[in-house]
Short mmCIF file of C-alpha atoms and ligand atoms in Angstrom, two decimals:
data_model
loop_
_atom_site.label_atom_id
_atom_site.label_comp_id
_atom_site.label_asym_id
_atom_site.label_seq_id
_atom_site.Cartn_x
_atom_site.Cartn_y
_atom_site.Cartn_z
CA MET A 1 0.00 0.00 0.00
CA LYS A 2 1.18 3.49 -0.84
CA TRP A 3 2.13 6.26 1.58
CA GLU A 4 0.50 9.68 1.58
CA THR A 5 2.46 12.84 2.46
CA VAL A 6 0.60 15.40 4.58
CA ILE A 7 1.94 18.95 4.85
CA GLY A 8 0.87 22.08 6.70
CA LEU A 9 2.63 25.42 6.29
CA GLU A 10 3.39 28.30 8.60
CA VAL A 11 4.47 31.27 6.49
CA HIS A 12 5.99 34.42 7.96
CA ALA A 13 5.75 37.61 5.92
CA GLU A 14 7.49 40.80 7.02
CA LEU A 15 5.23 43.76 6.41
CA ALA A 16 6.24 46.70 4.26
CA THR A 17 5.13 49.33 6.77
CA GLN A 18 7.46 52.33 7.17
CA SER A 19 7.92 51.82 10.88
CA LYS A 20 8.03 48.91 13.29
CA ILE A 21 5.02 47.40 15.02
CA PHE A 22 5.39 49.07 18.45
CA CYS A 23 7.76 52.02 17.89
CA GLY A 24 8.75 54.57 15.25
CA CYS A 25 11.99 52.89 14.14
CA THR A 26 12.42 52.16 10.44
CA THR A 27 11.78 48.69 9.03
CA ALA A 28 14.42 49.15 6.29
CA PHE A 29 16.40 45.99 5.56
CA GLY A 30 20.06 45.90 6.59
CA GLY A 31 21.74 49.07 7.86
CA GLU A 32 24.66 49.31 10.28
CA PRO A 33 23.96 46.83 13.09
CA ASN A 34 21.93 48.28 15.97
CA THR A 35 21.20 51.63 14.32
CA HIS A 36 17.47 50.99 13.65
CA VAL A 37 16.70 50.65 17.34
CA CYS A 38 15.24 52.57 20.28
CA PRO A 39 14.49 51.74 23.93
CA VAL A 40 11.15 50.12 22.97
CA CYS A 41 12.37 47.63 20.34
CA SER A 42 15.59 46.87 22.18
CA GLY A 43 13.54 45.79 25.18
CA MET A 44 14.53 48.36 27.79
CA PRO A 45 12.57 47.98 31.04
CA GLY A 46 9.86 50.55 31.62
CA THR A 47 9.07 51.22 27.96
CA LEU A 48 5.59 50.69 26.54
CA PRO A 49 4.50 49.49 23.09
CA ASP A 50 2.41 51.72 20.84
CA LEU A 51 0.59 49.67 18.18
CA ASN A 52 1.12 50.70 14.54
CA ARG A 53 -2.34 50.91 12.93
CA ALA A 54 -0.95 50.06 9.49
CA VAL A 55 -0.02 46.58 10.71
CA VAL A 56 -3.63 45.85 11.63
CA GLU A 57 -4.80 47.32 8.35
CA TYR A 58 -2.41 45.13 6.32
CA ALA A 59 -3.50 42.01 8.20
CA ILE A 60 -7.13 42.82 7.44
CA ARG A 61 -6.33 43.40 3.77
CA LEU A 62 -4.88 39.91 3.47
CA GLY A 63 -7.74 38.48 5.49
CA LEU A 64 -10.35 40.03 3.20
CA ALA A 65 -8.49 38.95 0.06
CA LEU A 66 -8.37 35.32 1.21
CA ASP A 67 -11.89 35.02 2.52
CA PHE A 68 -11.12 35.01 6.25
CA THR A 69 -13.44 35.89 9.10
CA ILE A 70 -12.04 38.99 10.79
CA THR A 71 -11.91 38.83 14.58
CA LYS A 72 -13.57 42.03 15.76
CA HIS A 73 -12.30 41.80 19.33
CA CYS A 74 -8.76 40.76 18.85
CA LYS A 75 -5.97 40.60 21.40
CA PHE A 76 -2.23 40.23 21.73
CA ASP A 77 -0.47 37.62 23.85
CA ARG A 78 3.03 37.22 25.22
CA LYS A 79 5.05 34.23 24.11
CA ASN A 80 7.85 33.83 26.65
CA TYR A 81 11.19 32.40 25.75
CA PHE A 82 14.78 33.39 26.16
CA TYR A 83 17.03 33.62 23.15
CA PRO A 84 19.78 36.20 22.55
CA ASP A 85 18.03 37.62 19.43
CA LEU A 86 15.03 38.59 21.58
CA PRO A 87 16.12 41.22 24.13
CA LYS A 88 12.72 41.39 25.89
CA ALA A 89 12.74 37.61 26.45
CA TYR A 90 9.18 37.50 25.14
CA GLN A 91 7.60 37.98 21.74
CA VAL A 92 4.33 39.85 21.40
CA SER A 93 2.14 37.60 19.26
CA GLN A 94 -1.45 36.34 19.13
CA LEU A 95 -2.59 32.95 20.42
CA TYR A 96 -6.13 33.20 21.81
CA ALA A 97 -7.73 35.70 19.44
CA PRO A 98 -5.79 35.97 16.17
CA ILE A 99 -6.96 38.71 13.81
CA CYS A 100 -8.12 36.42 10.97
CA ARG A 101 -9.64 32.95 11.14
CA ASP A 102 -10.75 30.31 8.67
CA GLY A 103 -9.67 31.51 5.26
CA ARG A 104 -8.97 29.65 2.04
CA MET A 105 -7.07 29.79 -1.20
CA GLU A 106 -7.69 28.03 -4.46
CA ILE A 107 -4.62 26.57 -6.14
CA HIS A 108 -4.07 24.92 -9.54
CA THR A 109 -1.68 22.02 -10.08
CA ASP A 110 -1.57 19.79 -13.17
CA GLY A 111 -4.73 21.43 -14.45
CA LYS A 112 -6.61 20.48 -11.25
CA LYS A 113 -8.22 22.90 -8.81
CA LYS A 114 -7.96 22.46 -5.06
CA THR A 115 -8.91 24.61 -2.09
CA ILE A 116 -6.40 24.88 0.75
CA GLY A 117 -7.85 25.79 4.13
CA ILE A 118 -5.98 28.44 6.09
CA ARG A 119 -6.54 28.23 9.81
CA GLN A 120 -5.49 31.72 10.86
CA ILE A 121 -3.40 34.83 10.36
CA HIS A 122 -1.85 36.44 13.38
CA MET A 123 0.26 39.54 13.93
CA GLU A 124 3.57 39.44 15.77
CA GLU A 125 6.97 41.09 16.03
CA ASP A 126 10.15 39.78 14.43
CA ALA A 127 13.28 39.01 16.45
CA GLY A 128 16.80 40.29 15.82
CA LYS A 129 19.58 38.56 13.95
CA LEU A 130 22.51 36.62 15.31
CA VAL A 131 25.71 36.69 13.30
CA HIS A 132 28.12 33.88 14.09
CA ASP A 133 31.82 34.38 13.59
CA PRO A 134 33.31 30.88 13.70
CA HIS A 135 36.86 32.14 13.16
CA ALA A 136 37.16 34.07 16.38
CA PRO A 137 39.49 32.65 19.03
CA LYS A 138 38.20 30.10 21.55
CA GLY A 139 35.82 28.42 19.11
CA GLY A 140 33.82 31.37 17.85
CA ARG A 141 31.72 34.27 18.95
CA THR A 142 28.28 35.66 18.16
CA PHE A 143 27.21 39.22 17.39
CA MET A 144 23.71 40.53 17.99
CA ASP A 145 21.97 42.89 15.59
CA PHE A 146 18.62 44.18 16.87
CA ASN A 147 17.68 46.14 13.72
CA ARG A 148 15.05 43.54 12.84
CA CYS A 149 13.55 43.44 16.37
CA GLY A 150 9.98 44.66 16.20
CA VAL A 151 9.61 44.51 12.42
CA PRO A 152 5.96 43.52 11.94
CA LEU A 153 5.16 40.00 10.79
CA LEU A 154 2.07 38.18 9.70
CA GLU A 155 2.10 34.45 10.36
CA ILE A 156 -0.21 32.58 8.01
CA VAL A 157 -1.01 29.07 9.27
CA SER A 158 -2.53 26.60 6.84
CA GLN A 159 -4.50 23.44 7.55
CA PRO A 160 -2.62 20.19 6.84
CA ASP A 161 -4.19 20.14 3.37
CA PHE A 162 -1.17 19.72 1.08
CA ARG A 163 -0.33 16.32 -0.38
CA SER A 164 2.72 17.16 -2.53
CA SER A 165 5.53 19.66 -2.93
CA ALA A 166 3.87 20.88 -6.16
CA GLU A 167 0.79 21.92 -4.16
CA VAL A 168 2.98 23.65 -1.59
CA ILE A 169 4.86 25.63 -4.24
CA ALA A 170 1.62 26.60 -6.04
CA TYR A 171 0.22 27.91 -2.74
CA LEU A 172 3.38 29.84 -1.87
CA GLU A 173 3.53 31.40 -5.32
CA LYS A 174 -0.05 32.54 -5.12
CA LEU A 175 0.40 33.77 -1.56
CA ARG A 176 3.44 35.78 -2.62
CA GLU A 177 1.55 37.19 -5.59
CA THR A 178 -1.32 38.19 -3.29
CA LEU A 179 0.98 39.84 -0.72
CA LEU A 180 2.74 41.77 -3.48
CA TYR A 181 -0.44 42.94 -5.19
CA LEU A 182 -1.90 44.00 -1.85
CA GLY A 183 1.28 46.02 -1.32
CA ILE A 184 1.79 44.62 2.17
CA SER A 185 5.14 42.80 1.85
CA ASP A 186 8.04 42.86 -0.58
CA CYS A 187 8.30 39.05 -0.18
CA LYS A 188 12.04 38.96 -0.81
CA MET A 189 12.88 35.44 0.25
CA GLN A 190 16.60 36.12 -0.08
CA GLU A 191 16.25 38.92 2.54
CA GLY A 192 14.04 36.77 4.76
CA SER A 193 10.91 38.87 4.30
CA MET A 194 9.00 35.72 3.36
CA ARG A 195 9.91 32.41 4.98
CA ALA A 196 8.12 29.15 5.50
CA ASP A 197 8.10 26.41 8.13
CA VAL A 198 7.14 23.03 6.70
CA ASN A 199 5.23 20.58 8.94
CA LEU A 200 5.21 17.13 7.41
CA SER A 201 3.98 13.67 8.27
CA VAL A 202 3.20 10.54 6.27
CA ARG A 203 0.37 8.02 6.62
CA ARG A 204 -1.52 5.32 4.81
CA PRO A 205 -4.42 7.01 2.95
CA GLY A 206 -7.49 7.03 5.17
CA ASP A 207 -5.52 6.70 8.45
CA GLU A 208 -5.35 9.35 11.18
CA LEU A 209 -2.66 12.03 10.81
CA GLY A 210 0.83 10.72 11.48
CA VAL A 211 3.48 12.22 13.77
CA ARG A 212 4.96 15.28 12.11
CA THR A 213 8.29 17.01 12.04
CA GLU A 214 8.80 20.72 11.45
CA MET A 215 11.50 22.26 9.24
CA LYS A 216 12.02 25.93 10.00
CA ASN A 217 12.75 29.08 8.03
CA LEU A 218 13.17 27.64 4.55
CA ASN A 219 13.92 30.59 2.33
CA SER A 220 13.69 29.52 -1.29
CA PHE A 221 11.04 27.62 -3.24
CA LYS A 222 13.71 25.25 -4.48
CA ALA A 223 14.91 24.44 -0.96
CA ILE A 224 11.30 23.87 0.12
CA GLY A 225 10.70 21.39 -2.71
CA ARG A 226 13.90 19.51 -1.95
CA ALA A 227 13.30 19.48 1.80
CA ILE A 228 9.80 18.02 1.33
CA GLU A 229 10.98 15.20 -0.95
CA TYR A 230 13.82 14.34 1.42
CA GLU A 231 11.80 14.44 4.63
CA ALA A 232 8.91 12.38 3.20
CA SER A 233 11.26 9.58 2.12
CA ARG A 234 13.14 9.73 5.43
CA GLN A 235 9.91 9.25 7.41
CA ILE A 236 8.72 6.46 5.11
CA ALA A 237 12.04 4.67 5.58
CA VAL A 238 11.75 5.03 9.38
CA LEU A 239 8.20 3.64 9.39
CA GLU A 240 8.94 0.82 6.96
CA SER A 241 11.76 -0.38 9.19
CA ARG A 242 9.21 -0.43 12.06
CA GLY A 243 10.72 2.65 13.70
CA LYS A 244 8.88 5.70 15.10
CA VAL A 245 8.94 9.25 13.74
CA MET A 246 9.84 11.66 16.55
CA GLN A 247 7.92 14.92 16.83
CA GLU A 248 10.78 17.33 16.48
CA THR A 249 12.13 20.45 14.84
CA ARG A 250 14.60 19.68 12.09
CA ARG A 251 17.09 21.89 10.31
CA TRP A 252 17.26 21.63 6.51
CA ASP A 253 20.78 21.89 5.11
CA ASP A 254 20.30 22.71 1.44
CA ASP A 255 23.97 22.19 0.54
CA ALA A 256 24.05 18.75 2.10
CA GLY A 257 20.54 17.95 0.78
CA LYS A 258 19.60 16.54 4.22
CA SER A 259 17.66 17.49 7.33
CA PHE A 260 19.02 17.10 10.85
CA GLY A 261 17.16 16.74 14.15
CA MET A 262 17.58 19.91 16.28
CA ARG A 263 15.32 19.67 19.30
CA SER A 264 12.10 17.99 20.35
CA LYS A 265 9.16 20.15 19.38
CA GLU A 266 7.91 22.51 22.09
CA ASN A 267 4.19 23.16 22.48
CA ALA A 268 2.14 26.20 23.43
CA GLN A 269 2.30 25.38 27.18
CA ASP A 270 6.07 25.56 27.08
CA TYR A 271 5.90 29.24 26.19
CA ARG A 272 3.67 30.22 29.13
CA TYR A 273 1.57 32.41 26.87
CA PHE A 274 -0.52 35.04 28.64
CA PRO A 275 -2.52 38.08 27.51
CA GLU A 276 -0.19 41.02 26.79
CA PRO A 277 -0.88 43.46 29.64
CA ASP A 278 0.65 46.50 27.94
CA LEU A 279 -1.70 46.55 24.94
CA LEU A 280 -5.45 47.13 24.91
CA PRO A 281 -7.62 44.64 23.06
CA LEU A 282 -8.42 45.87 19.56
CA GLU A 283 -11.95 46.75 18.52
CA ILE A 284 -12.34 46.52 14.76
CA ASP A 285 -15.59 48.18 13.72
CA ASP A 286 -17.56 47.79 10.50
CA ALA A 287 -16.76 51.31 9.34
CA TRP A 288 -13.04 50.51 9.41
CA LEU A 289 -13.58 47.16 7.66
CA ASP A 290 -15.72 48.81 4.97
CA ARG A 291 -13.07 51.45 4.38
CA ILE A 292 -10.35 48.82 3.96
CA LYS A 293 -12.60 46.77 1.70
CA ALA A 294 -13.34 49.78 -0.50
CA ASN A 295 -9.63 50.54 -0.90
CA LEU A 296 -8.48 46.97 -1.46
CA PRO A 297 -5.99 46.98 -4.36
CA GLU A 298 -6.80 44.94 -7.44
CA LEU A 299 -5.41 41.39 -7.23
CA ALA A 300 -3.54 39.56 -10.00
CA HIS A 301 -6.46 37.35 -11.04
CA GLU A 302 -8.74 40.39 -11.15
CA LYS A 303 -6.23 42.21 -13.35
CA ARG A 304 -5.99 39.22 -15.71
CA GLU A 305 -9.74 39.16 -16.04
CA ARG A 306 -9.88 42.92 -16.70
CA TYR A 307 -7.06 42.88 -19.27
CA VAL A 308 -8.95 40.26 -21.28
CA ARG A 309 -12.34 41.93 -20.92
CA VAL A 310 -11.40 45.60 -21.30
CA TYR A 311 -8.24 45.55 -23.41
CA GLY A 312 -8.91 42.41 -25.41
CA LEU A 313 -5.61 40.75 -24.49
CA SER A 314 -5.29 36.98 -24.79
CA GLU A 315 -5.39 34.94 -21.57
CA SER A 316 -1.77 33.98 -22.01
CA GLU A 317 -0.58 37.56 -22.55
CA ALA A 318 -2.57 38.64 -19.50
CA SER A 319 -0.94 36.01 -17.31
CA VAL A 320 2.57 36.79 -18.56
CA ILE A 321 2.02 40.46 -17.69
CA THR A 322 0.69 39.75 -14.18
CA VAL A 323 3.70 37.58 -13.30
CA HIS A 324 4.71 40.41 -10.96
CA LYS A 325 3.09 43.64 -9.88
CA ASN A 326 6.09 45.60 -11.11
CA ILE A 327 5.45 44.30 -14.64
CA SER A 328 1.68 44.84 -14.59
CA ASP A 329 2.29 48.38 -13.30
CA LEU A 330 4.67 48.98 -16.21
CA PHE A 331 2.12 47.61 -18.66
CA GLU A 332 -0.69 49.74 -17.28
CA ASN A 333 1.42 52.89 -17.42
CA VAL A 334 2.57 52.26 -20.98
CA ALA A 335 -0.95 51.34 -22.09
CA HIS A 336 -2.38 54.42 -20.43
CA ASN A 337 0.23 56.86 -21.74
CA SER A 338 0.25 55.52 -25.29
CA GLY A 339 -3.46 54.76 -25.51
CA GLU A 340 -2.41 51.53 -27.25
CA PRO A 341 -3.01 48.61 -24.86
CA LEU A 342 -2.54 45.85 -27.44
CA GLU A 343 0.73 47.23 -28.76
CA SER A 344 1.87 47.77 -25.15
CA ALA A 345 1.04 44.17 -24.27
CA HIS A 346 2.97 42.87 -27.29
CA LEU A 347 5.91 45.02 -26.27
CA ILE A 348 5.98 43.70 -22.68
CA THR A 349 5.41 40.03 -23.53
CA GLY A 350 7.77 40.21 -26.51
CA GLU A 351 10.77 42.53 -26.43
CA ILE A 352 10.77 43.35 -22.72
CA MET A 353 10.53 39.69 -21.65
CA ARG A 354 13.26 38.77 -24.12
CA LEU A 355 15.52 41.52 -22.76
CA MET A 356 14.82 40.42 -19.17
CA ASN A 357 15.84 36.88 -20.12
CA ASP A 358 18.97 37.96 -21.96
CA THR A 359 20.15 40.22 -19.17
CA GLY A 360 19.03 38.00 -16.26
CA THR A 361 16.77 40.76 -14.91
CA LEU A 362 14.12 39.69 -12.37
CA PRO A 363 10.60 41.15 -12.71
CA GLU A 364 11.03 43.17 -9.52
CA GLU A 365 14.25 44.70 -10.86
CA VAL A 366 12.80 46.16 -14.05
CA ARG A 367 13.00 49.96 -13.86
CA THR A 368 12.16 50.83 -17.48
CA ASP A 369 10.62 54.26 -17.99
CA ALA A 370 6.99 53.84 -19.07
CA ASN A 371 6.90 57.32 -20.64
CA LYS A 372 9.81 56.51 -22.90
CA LEU A 373 8.28 53.21 -23.98
CA SER A 374 4.96 54.80 -24.84
CA PHE A 375 6.78 57.47 -26.83
CA VAL A 376 8.60 54.76 -28.83
CA ILE A 377 5.26 53.05 -29.47
CA SER A 378 3.81 56.28 -30.83
CA LEU A 379 6.82 56.60 -33.15
CA VAL A 380 6.45 53.15 -34.66
CA LEU A 381 2.68 53.36 -34.99
CA GLY A 382 2.96 56.86 -36.46
CA GLY A 383 5.44 55.66 -39.08
CA ALA A 384 8.42 57.68 -37.84
CA ILE A 385 10.54 54.56 -37.27
CA ASN A 386 10.19 51.05 -38.61
CA ARG A 387 9.98 47.80 -36.63
CA ASN A 388 13.71 47.11 -36.70
CA ALA A 389 14.52 50.53 -35.34
CA TYR A 390 11.70 50.15 -32.78
CA LYS A 391 13.34 47.05 -31.31
CA GLU A 392 16.71 48.75 -31.21
CA VAL A 393 15.37 51.81 -29.40
CA VAL A 394 13.41 49.71 -26.91
CA GLU A 395 16.59 47.81 -26.10
CA ALA A 396 18.48 51.08 -25.56
CA VAL A 397 15.75 52.34 -23.25
CA PHE A 398 15.68 49.04 -21.34
CA THR A 399 19.42 48.55 -20.94
CA LYS A 400 20.68 52.11 -20.51
CA ASN A 401 17.63 54.28 -20.05
CA ALA A 402 18.49 56.03 -23.35
CA ASP A 403 16.48 59.05 -24.43
CA PRO A 404 14.56 57.78 -27.51
CA GLU A 405 14.67 61.07 -29.42
CA SER A 406 18.40 61.64 -29.16
CA TYR A 407 19.17 57.95 -29.63
CA ILE A 408 17.19 57.89 -32.88
CA ALA A 409 18.85 61.09 -34.11
CA GLU A 410 22.32 59.88 -33.18
CA LYS A 411 21.88 56.50 -34.89
CA GLY A 412 19.97 57.91 -37.87
CA LEU A 413 17.01 55.63 -37.27
CA MET A 414 14.25 57.92 -38.54
CA MET A 415 12.32 56.06 -41.16
CA VAL A 416 13.11 57.06 -44.75
CA SER A 417 9.92 57.42 -46.76
CA ASP A 418 11.38 59.92 -49.20
CA ASN A 419 10.89 58.58 -52.73
CA THR A 420 14.05 60.07 -54.21
CA ILE A 421 16.29 58.50 -51.57
CA ILE A 422 14.61 55.13 -51.84
CA THR A 423 14.59 55.18 -55.67
CA GLU A 424 18.29 56.00 -55.59
CA ALA A 425 19.02 53.04 -53.32
CA VAL A 426 16.90 50.65 -55.41
CA THR A 427 18.60 51.75 -58.65
CA ALA A 428 22.03 51.23 -57.12
CA VAL A 429 21.12 47.74 -55.86
CA LEU A 430 19.63 46.70 -59.20
CA ALA A 431 22.81 47.85 -60.95
CA ALA A 432 25.04 45.98 -58.52
CA HIS A 433 22.95 42.81 -58.68
CA ALA A 434 21.97 42.72 -62.34
CA ASP A 435 22.08 38.88 -62.41
CA GLU A 436 19.61 38.50 -59.56
CA ALA A 437 17.39 41.17 -61.11
CA ALA A 438 17.40 39.20 -64.36
CA ASP A 439 16.59 35.99 -62.48
CA TYR A 440 13.63 37.69 -60.91
CA ARG A 441 12.39 38.95 -64.22
CA SER A 442 12.62 35.45 -65.69
CA GLY A 443 10.24 34.23 -63.01
CA LYS A 444 12.39 33.40 -59.97
CA GLU A 445 10.26 35.33 -57.53
CA LYS A 446 12.22 34.11 -54.51
CA VAL A 447 15.03 36.55 -55.38
CA PHE A 448 12.78 39.44 -54.38
CA GLY A 449 13.50 38.94 -50.68
CA PHE A 450 17.24 39.09 -51.31
CA LEU A 451 16.96 42.32 -53.32
CA MET A 452 14.70 43.86 -50.70
CA GLY A 453 17.28 42.99 -48.05
CA GLN A 454 20.03 44.66 -50.06
CA VAL A 455 18.02 47.87 -50.42
CA MET A 456 17.23 47.90 -46.70
CA LYS A 457 20.89 47.42 -45.92
CA LYS A 458 21.76 50.33 -48.13
CA LEU A 459 19.24 52.47 -46.25
CA GLY A 460 20.75 51.48 -42.90
CA GLY A 461 17.62 49.50 -41.99
CA THR A 462 15.53 52.64 -41.90
CA GLY A 463 13.62 52.38 -45.16
CA ASN A 464 9.87 52.54 -44.95
CA PRO A 465 9.10 48.88 -45.78
CA GLU A 466 6.00 49.61 -47.84
CA VAL A 467 7.49 52.40 -49.91
CA THR A 468 10.67 50.40 -50.43
CA LYS A 469 8.79 47.31 -51.54
CA LYS A 470 6.62 49.28 -53.94
CA THR A 471 9.57 51.12 -55.49
CA LEU A 472 11.52 47.88 -55.94
CA GLN A 473 8.54 46.21 -57.62
CA GLU A 474 8.05 49.18 -59.94
CA LEU A 475 11.66 49.44 -61.02
CA LEU A 476 11.92 45.69 -61.61
CA ALA A 477 8.79 45.83 -63.78
CA GLN A 478 9.88 48.99 -65.67
CA SER A 479 13.23 47.91 -67.04
CA ARG A 480 11.98 44.50 -68.06
P1 ADP B 1 2.15 24.27 16.61
O1 ADP B 1 1.26 24.96 17.56
O2 ADP B 1 3.02 23.27 17.22
O3 ADP B 1 2.84 25.19 15.67
P2 ADP B 1 -0.12 23.73 15.06
O4 ADP B 1 -1.18 22.79 15.46
O5 ADP B 1 -0.34 25.18 15.19
O6 ADP B 1 1.20 23.33 15.76
O7 ADP B 1 0.21 23.41 13.55
C1 ADP B 1 1.24 24.01 12.89
C2 ADP B 1 1.19 23.57 11.44
O8 ADP B 1 1.39 22.18 11.34
C3 ADP B 1 -0.13 23.84 10.78
O9 ADP B 1 0.14 24.37 9.49
C4 ADP B 1 -0.77 22.48 10.67
O10 ADP B 1 -1.55 22.39 9.51
C5 ADP B 1 0.41 21.57 10.54
N1 ADP B 1 0.19 20.23 11.06
C6 ADP B 1 -0.37 19.90 12.26
N2 ADP B 1 -0.39 18.55 12.40
C7 ADP B 1 0.18 18.01 11.28
C8 ADP B 1 0.46 16.69 10.84
N3 ADP B 1 0.18 15.62 11.60
N4 ADP B 1 1.05 16.53 9.65
C9 ADP B 1 1.38 17.59 8.90
N5 ADP B 1 1.13 18.86 9.26
C10 ADP B 1 0.55 19.09 10.44
MG1 MG B 2 3.26 27.07 15.10
ZN1 ZN B 3 12.39 51.07 18.05
#
């Protein structure tokens, strides 16, 4: 009989608020160690937290987008534990009344739809960062950087509804897309602003849930996929040799391609949670909820639907463009400025995607000026430059933020439609390639493309294709 893998995810997303959750310090990533701190977030005795409203608002945005029930009387709790990255020795979090409960997300894998239940979203504060220096004398030393202390986090806890790594990745991708479109997190996994804990067990289909292990803080989709495959086969091997899976926290070592047991899993009692006495319970009224609902940004799937309906894009173009909010923003700006949504869509899905590929540019890194692109579109549609020149100018704008007007002038890319110049070029080419011209006249029509190419070359690629073609046809017919 086969084994079934059961997975539940706990995802942490750092919020993109300007300031921290309980003080005015910046949430900016990095910085000189211990410069983004104050008495509140460095845990000095006698300080009091002051809740950042934007954190609550962002949590509600995500809750509304994913169909959660919002907890109107919601509270914070203290989770007590000592660790050197947590100067207060407790983390303010939510256990008893998390802000959002019972949401869901629809995912697609292998053409199949599935709904993943999401148990809750709660708000909490991030801890600092420990930097280990293994080369220091006496076996190493550890530095503490509190800049990240108090950066707001949402923890999004799923039901154990996943059955494969493909489902997990599909969920994480859609969750990231949603967080980005809602503008509430930058989701940079490499900077730790989105990280996932994977809870995994195996069982015979139909049995009760098996004993699970937890792998913490996985920070790339690839590592998550590999960790899941490894851990599922490890547990199956344990069970098939009549052993027992221990409930424990394991560390995934992506270089080694293995997970290692770290500690037996603690439970809620171990943390001595109690209601946070320094913060009042939150009352979330309908007026506030309605206001957030009314200002909810458009999500990726809503954009896709609108692009097809309003602009007449194909489904596939619409989904390429919504791959990242940065790209759909670029598209919307170019479409709006140029008034040419279809041409703008072709530009993004064609040239811009090709250039991103060639230069290894990620969607979030694209900084191309929408005004310049819409100007270049107006030039090609207005007949001032031809398609070859169009591609060249777009590339110059993309790679070096060139100014289209001066670039075109400098490179002489304005389209030549002037009959005298084109006639001159055609005459010269026909004289230089008299044999091919004769071939054409005796019925070898294929030669036309070659002659056309020669004329274009002579015109530096800037000939108006229609005028050039017509002139060539006329001159070939005339001197027959
Ligand atoms: P804890 O309080 O220890 O973090 P929770 O009950 O909150 O445990 O569950 C944490 C995550 O583990 C949730 O995403 C849940 O879906 C998942 N989970 C719980 N039990 C199992 C199991 N037996 N197998 C796989 N995942 C599980
Ligand atoms: Mg947990
Ligand atoms: Zn502070």
